């Protein structure tokens, strides 16, 4: 049961509370570039969700079985050359960035070929967006979060399983889709608005995105409320929603947000 | 190759006329994410400058060996190598900053500025031009980050580089250091930039 609660918290956290676009600012380029029309935005959102899930699967597998110290495959291969005890300490996480970017590029290439072969109509509607996904930060970001939760944890028992990794990636993609679809809806209406000439185009989109981000800040309370409700059941579940390290700057935002609550 | 810009032109263009953030709208993730204080923003600008310079030089050196269909992969792998160097360096010498920047340092790999510069300049022109281009673009990126981070830090906390500049009675606009503040600041600065440019263009036409 705890496991499902964990999964649920990760899903809500990735899709709404810490929305990839509006909270972590990853995937801004397609968010601004491809949000002129709703149908394009939906297509982009689903393409990203699909690729991000595949990339998360690949990166979790690679990290768990090859990169982390004492991973089965790397220590097995190294076992031929050095002693077994030494082989268990081999740490390949320094290669993670290069490996991930390679995994992402090749999975995008693979998805592109697959879609081209079996769904030619879909392929045409995606056009140039598919190759562009390679340079979408959201995907690499998901891989990095998964890595920090597999390789960065102090207690090996806390490391994420495949289920959690896929949940984070899939719902992160859903969150991206939600954000980009809302944004494109607003921008379609914005076409008919009379806005200052110098703000036209990207500038007004950023201001709209700021207002959207403020709206999504409203979910911050959901996070602590859920945690509070769960704390009475299981204290160990607390702080699972902080995807990143507690010392990083992002939880500082939360502290600031709490400050506002105290002030008002 | 005669019509390609020279080194000096590349250098100047990167700073204002083709500013990576305000003109080309590239590399927006770090621009928005790390600009809630000056220190983080400048560290990020330095990291991007190093990676951009290194990647531009290397790509320019191997530009005659590149195959067109594989070039993007080569770009990203080169960039990933330099990003790993920066990441390890920061973790070794500026640990708290490396923690604060978190995943945004590895995200430099998919920063469009660097891929765009490799594609536009380094894969076609000589090493010196590519180097000048990298320095110019880095200065432009640094200035853009500094402008956004300056506005956000001063309005959000009343401080600049951690030093108090606003009177103590200044009510901190907490929203400016939160995510929405980043979008507002960038949107308004972008608008201001467009306004100034259209005014200048008008004056030129009159003159």
JSON list of C-alpha atoms in Angstrom, two decimals, chain A residues 2 14 20 54 66 88 102 130 138 154 161 166 181 184 206-208 248 255 258 261:
[
{"chain": "A", "resi": 2, "resn": "UNK", "atom": "CA", "xyz": [2.84, 2.38, 0.88]},
{"chain": "A", "resi": 14, "resn": "UNK", "atom": "CA", "xyz": [5.53, 15.50, -11.38]},
{"chain": "A", "resi": 20, "resn": "UNK", "atom": "CA", "xyz": [8.26, 20.43, -15.43]},
{"chain": "A", "resi": 54, "resn": "UNK", "atom": "CA", "xyz": [11.15, 5.36, -23.31]},
{"chain": "A", "resi": 66, "resn": "UNK", "atom": "CA", "xyz": [25.82, -0.53, -15.55]},
{"chain": "A", "resi": 88, "resn": "UNK", "atom": "CA", "xyz": [32.32, -3.95, -6.78]},
{"chain": "A", "resi": 102, "resn": "UNK", "atom": "CA", "xyz": [23.25, 9.07, -26.48]},
{"chain": "A", "resi": 130, "resn": "UNK", "atom": "CA", "xyz": [10.26, 14.79, -33.55]},
{"chain": "A", "resi": 138, "resn": "UNK", "atom": "CA", "xyz": [12.53, 17.93, -20.15]},
{"chain": "A", "resi": 154, "resn": "UNK", "atom": "CA", "xyz": [22.68, 6.98, 0.68]},
{"chain": "A", "resi": 161, "resn": "UNK", "atom": "CA", "xyz": [12.55, 0.91, -8.80]},
{"chain": "A", "resi": 166, "resn": "UNK", "atom": "CA", "xyz": [8.43, 5.32, -15.23]},
{"chain": "A", "resi": 181, "resn": "UNK", "atom": "CA", "xyz": [-2.21, 22.76, -24.17]},
{"chain": "A", "resi": 184, "resn": "UNK", "atom": "CA", "xyz": [-1.83, 27.20, -26.72]},
{"chain": "A", "resi": 206, "resn": "UNK", "atom": "CA", "xyz": [6.29, 34.81, -21.13]},
{"chain": "A", "resi": 207, "resn": "UNK", "atom": "CA", "xyz": [3.98, 37.07, -19.14]},
{"chain": "A", "resi": 208, "resn": "UNK", "atom": "CA", "xyz": [1.08, 34.68, -19.74]},
{"chain": "A", "resi": 248, "resn": "UNK", "atom": "CA", "xyz": [19.27, 22.71, -3.70]},
{"chain": "A", "resi": 255, "resn": "UNK", "atom": "CA", "xyz": [10.24, 27.89, 2.18]},
{"chain": "A", "resi": 258, "resn": "UNK", "atom": "CA", "xyz": [5.56, 29.21, 3.39]},
{"chain": "A", "resi": 261, "resn": "UNK", "atom": "CA", "xyz": [1.57, 32.05, 4.15]}
]
